[in-house]
Amino acid sequence: MRTRGNLIVLSGFAGVGKGSVLKAMFETEEGYAYSVSATTRSPRPGEVDGVHYFFISKERFEEMIEKEELLEYASYVGNYYGTPKAYVEEKLEQGFDVILEIEVQGALLVKEKEPNAILIYMLPPGARPLYERLSGRGTETEEIIRKRMTRAAKEAEYLVKYDYIIVNHDIDECAANLHALIRAQRQRVSNNLPFIQKLQKELVDFSKKEC
Ligand code: 5GP
């Protein structure tokens, strides 16, 4: 009996490696759908509309808010980011585990609306490895790296509101742990009620019959 997929929210500091871990997990595992967000920020070099984000105008974004087309949205560093609702709903119905890679404010809104959503926070093994990772990219100035570290310290205050943490020591190991964590949710009693009720009925019917 097909069960509805899990709604998974993945957050983590800039530079922690969410993108690389998800890429590794999607390459080896099946049954996932990645929710592409809408945003009003401009594409960065290499980003493709419809793949990394739906890059839309502020007017169109506000229309989506008004028409209740978004599951959640947040304003982050001067731009809107939001999750289109229809895709998420369709994929959950089809039994896919849907991944939202979103920041903290949006994650908490999702939990309010969908209490069964699973909130996972990806962490670096320590502050220094995060700093080294941000510096290692070689694309940012020291000032920007410091700002990201300060933001990480602030965001870490919200960690206790999440359901699980996952530590990124190594991309493949972290991808395997993330997959195991998500798959385990499939065994939740609350995710299997149709099957449980069917079995309960069968057992009652069976016990009334002569064997
Ligand atoms: P970036 O501009 O670096 O791609 O993303 C900035 C932040 O926005 C990241 O923390 C990312 O996870 C978050 N984000 C991306 N899409 C969404 C979304 O649909 N909703 C919310 N609330 N945050 C998002």
Coordinates of C-alpha atoms and ligand atoms in Angstrom, one line a residue:
M1 CA 0.0 0.0 0.0
R2 CA 1.5 3.3 -1.1
T3 CA 2.1 5.8 1.7
R4 CA 2.3 9.6 1.4
G5 CA 5.9 10.8 1.2
N6 CA 7.6 12.7 4.0
L7 CA 8.0 16.4 4.0
I8 CA 11.7 17.1 4.8
V9 CA 13.0 20.5 5.6
L10 CA 16.8 20.8 5.5
S11 CA 18.5 23.9 6.8
G12 CA 22.1 24.8 7.6
F13 CA 24.6 27.6 7.7
A14 CA 26.0 29.0 4.4
G15 CA 29.0 26.9 3.5
V16 CA 28.1 23.8 5.5
G17 CA 27.7 21.8 2.3
K18 CA 23.9 21.2 2.0
G19 CA 24.1 21.3 -1.8
S20 CA 26.9 18.8 -2.1
V21 CA 25.3 16.4 0.3
L22 CA 22.0 16.5 -1.4
K23 CA 23.6 16.0 -4.8
A24 CA 25.5 13.0 -3.5
M25 CA 22.2 11.6 -2.0
F26 CA 20.2 12.1 -5.2
E27 CA 22.9 10.4 -7.2
T28 CA 22.7 7.2 -5.2
E29 CA 19.2 7.1 -3.9
E30 CA 15.7 7.2 -5.4
G31 CA 12.3 8.3 -4.2
Y32 CA 13.2 11.9 -3.6
A33 CA 11.8 15.1 -5.1
Y34 CA 13.6 18.4 -4.6
S35 CA 11.4 21.5 -4.3
V36 CA 12.7 24.3 -6.5
S37 CA 12.0 27.6 -4.7
A38 CA 10.9 30.9 -6.1
T39 CA 13.1 33.9 -5.4
T40 CA 13.4 37.6 -6.3
R41 CA 17.2 37.6 -6.1
S42 CA 19.2 37.6 -9.3
P43 CA 20.7 34.4 -10.7
R44 CA 24.4 33.9 -9.8
P45 CA 26.7 32.7 -12.6
G46 CA 25.9 29.2 -13.6
E47 CA 22.4 29.2 -12.0
V48 CA 19.6 28.0 -14.2
D49 CA 16.0 29.2 -14.0
G50 CA 13.7 26.3 -13.1
V51 CA 16.6 24.2 -11.8
H52 CA 18.2 26.1 -9.0
Y53 CA 15.4 28.6 -8.5
F54 CA 12.4 30.1 -10.3
F55 CA 13.8 33.6 -10.7
I56 CA 10.8 35.9 -10.6
S57 CA 9.9 39.6 -10.1
K58 CA 8.8 41.1 -6.8
E59 CA 5.4 41.8 -8.4
R60 CA 5.0 38.1 -9.4
F61 CA 6.2 37.0 -6.0
E62 CA 3.6 39.2 -4.2
E63 CA 0.9 37.8 -6.5
M64 CA 1.9 34.3 -5.4
I65 CA 1.6 35.3 -1.8
E66 CA -1.8 36.8 -2.4
K67 CA -3.1 33.8 -4.3
E68 CA -1.8 31.5 -1.6
E69 CA 0.4 29.6 -4.0
L70 CA 3.3 29.3 -1.5
L71 CA 3.6 26.8 1.3
E72 CA 5.9 29.3 3.1
Y73 CA 8.0 32.3 2.3
A74 CA 10.6 34.5 4.0
S75 CA 12.5 37.6 3.4
Y76 CA 16.2 37.0 3.5
V77 CA 19.0 39.5 3.0
G78 CA 16.6 41.9 1.1
N79 CA 15.0 39.3 -1.2
Y80 CA 11.9 37.0 -1.1
Y81 CA 12.3 33.2 -1.1
G82 CA 9.3 30.9 -1.1
T83 CA 8.2 27.3 -1.7
P84 CA 5.6 26.8 -4.5
K85 CA 2.8 24.7 -2.9
A86 CA 1.4 22.7 -5.8
Y87 CA 4.6 20.8 -6.7
V88 CA 5.2 19.8 -3.0
E89 CA 1.6 18.5 -2.6
E90 CA 1.7 16.5 -5.9
K91 CA 5.0 14.8 -5.1
L92 CA 4.0 13.9 -1.5
E93 CA 0.8 12.4 -2.9
Q94 CA 2.8 10.3 -5.3
G95 CA 4.8 9.0 -2.4
F96 CA 8.1 10.9 -2.9
D97 CA 10.0 12.3 0.1
V98 CA 10.1 16.0 -0.7
I99 CA 13.1 18.0 0.3
L100 CA 12.8 21.7 1.0
E101 CA 16.2 23.4 1.4
I102 CA 15.2 26.6 3.2
E103 CA 16.2 28.9 6.0
V104 CA 15.0 29.0 9.6
Q105 CA 12.0 31.3 9.4
G106 CA 10.5 29.4 6.6
A107 CA 11.3 26.0 8.3
L108 CA 9.4 27.0 11.4
L109 CA 6.4 28.2 9.3
V110 CA 6.3 24.8 7.5
K111 CA 6.3 23.0 10.9
E112 CA 3.3 25.2 12.0
K113 CA 1.3 24.3 8.9
E114 CA 2.5 20.7 8.6
P115 CA 3.3 19.3 12.0
N116 CA 4.4 16.0 10.5
A117 CA 7.2 17.8 8.6
I118 CA 10.7 16.7 9.7
L119 CA 13.1 19.5 10.4
I120 CA 16.8 18.6 9.9
Y121 CA 19.7 21.0 10.5
M122 CA 23.0 20.3 8.9
L123 CA 26.0 21.3 11.0
P124 CA 29.8 21.6 10.5
P125 CA 32.0 19.5 12.9
G126 CA 33.1 22.8 14.5
A127 CA 33.4 26.6 13.9
R128 CA 36.9 26.4 12.5
P129 CA 36.0 23.8 9.8
L130 CA 33.1 26.1 8.7
Y131 CA 35.5 29.1 8.6
E132 CA 38.0 27.1 6.6
R133 CA 35.3 25.9 4.2
L134 CA 34.1 29.5 3.6
S135 CA 37.7 30.8 3.1
G136 CA 38.6 27.8 0.9
R137 CA 36.0 28.7 -1.7
G138 CA 38.4 31.6 -2.4
T139 CA 35.5 33.7 -3.7
E140 CA 34.6 35.9 -0.7
T141 CA 36.4 38.7 1.1
E142 CA 37.5 38.3 4.8
E143 CA 34.7 40.7 5.7
I144 CA 32.0 38.6 4.0
I145 CA 33.3 35.5 5.6
R146 CA 33.2 37.1 9.1
K147 CA 29.6 38.2 8.4
R148 CA 28.6 34.7 7.4
M149 CA 30.2 33.4 10.7
T150 CA 28.3 36.0 12.7
R151 CA 25.1 35.0 10.9
A152 CA 25.8 31.3 11.7
A153 CA 26.2 32.1 15.4
K154 CA 22.7 33.8 15.3
E155 CA 21.1 31.1 13.3
A156 CA 22.4 28.5 15.8
E157 CA 20.1 29.9 18.4
Y158 CA 17.1 28.3 16.5
L159 CA 18.6 24.9 16.4
V160 CA 16.7 23.6 19.3
K161 CA 13.4 24.0 17.4
Y162 CA 14.5 21.4 14.9
D163 CA 13.9 17.7 15.1
Y164 CA 17.3 16.3 14.1
I165 CA 20.8 17.5 13.4
I166 CA 23.2 15.9 11.0
V167 CA 27.0 16.7 11.0
N168 CA 28.9 17.0 7.8
H169 CA 32.3 15.5 8.4
D170 CA 32.4 14.0 4.9
I171 CA 30.0 14.4 2.0
D172 CA 29.2 10.8 1.2
E173 CA 29.0 9.7 4.9
C174 CA 26.7 12.7 5.6
A175 CA 24.5 11.8 2.5
A176 CA 24.2 8.2 3.7
N177 CA 23.2 9.3 7.2
L178 CA 20.7 11.8 5.9
H179 CA 19.1 9.1 3.7
A180 CA 19.0 6.6 6.6
L181 CA 17.3 9.3 8.8
I182 CA 14.7 10.1 6.2
R183 CA 14.0 6.5 5.4
A184 CA 13.5 5.7 9.1
Q185 CA 10.6 8.2 9.1
R186 CA 8.8 5.8 6.7
Q187 CA 8.4 3.4 9.6
R188 CA 6.6 5.9 11.8
V189 CA 3.2 4.6 13.0
S190 CA 1.6 7.8 12.0
N191 CA 2.9 7.3 8.4
N192 CA 1.4 3.9 8.1
L193 CA -2.1 4.2 9.4
P194 CA -3.9 2.9 6.3
F195 CA -1.8 -0.3 6.3
I196 CA -2.1 -0.8 10.1
Q197 CA -5.9 -0.4 10.0
K198 CA -6.2 -2.8 7.1
L199 CA -4.1 -5.4 8.9
Q200 CA -6.1 -4.9 12.1
K201 CA -9.3 -5.6 10.2
E202 CA -7.8 -8.6 8.5
L203 CA -6.7 -10.0 11.9
V204 CA -10.2 -9.6 13.4
D205 CA -11.9 -11.1 10.3
F206 CA -9.4 -14.0 10.3
S207 CA -9.9 -14.7 14.0
K208 CA -13.6 -15.2 13.4
K209 CA -13.0 -17.8 10.7
E210 CA -12.3 -21.4 11.3
C211 CA -8.7 -22.2 10.3
Ligands
5GP1 P1 20.8 31.7 -1.5 O1 20.5 33.1 -2.0 O2 22.2 31.6 -1.0 O3 20.6 30.7 -2.6 O4 19.9 31.3 -0.4 C1 19.8 32.1 0.8 C2 19.0 31.3 1.9 O5 17.6 31.2 1.4 C3 19.5 29.9 2.1 O6 19.5 29.7 3.5 C4 18.4 29.0 1.5 O7 18.3 27.7 2.1 C5 17.2 29.9 1.7 N1 16.1 29.5 0.8 C6 16.1 29.0 -0.4 N2 14.9 28.8 -0.9 C7 14.0 29.2 0.1 C8 12.6 29.1 0.2 O8 11.8 28.7 -0.7 N3 12.1 29.5 1.4 C9 12.8 30.0 2.4 N4 12.2 30.3 3.6 N5 14.2 30.0 2.4 C10 14.8 29.6 1.2

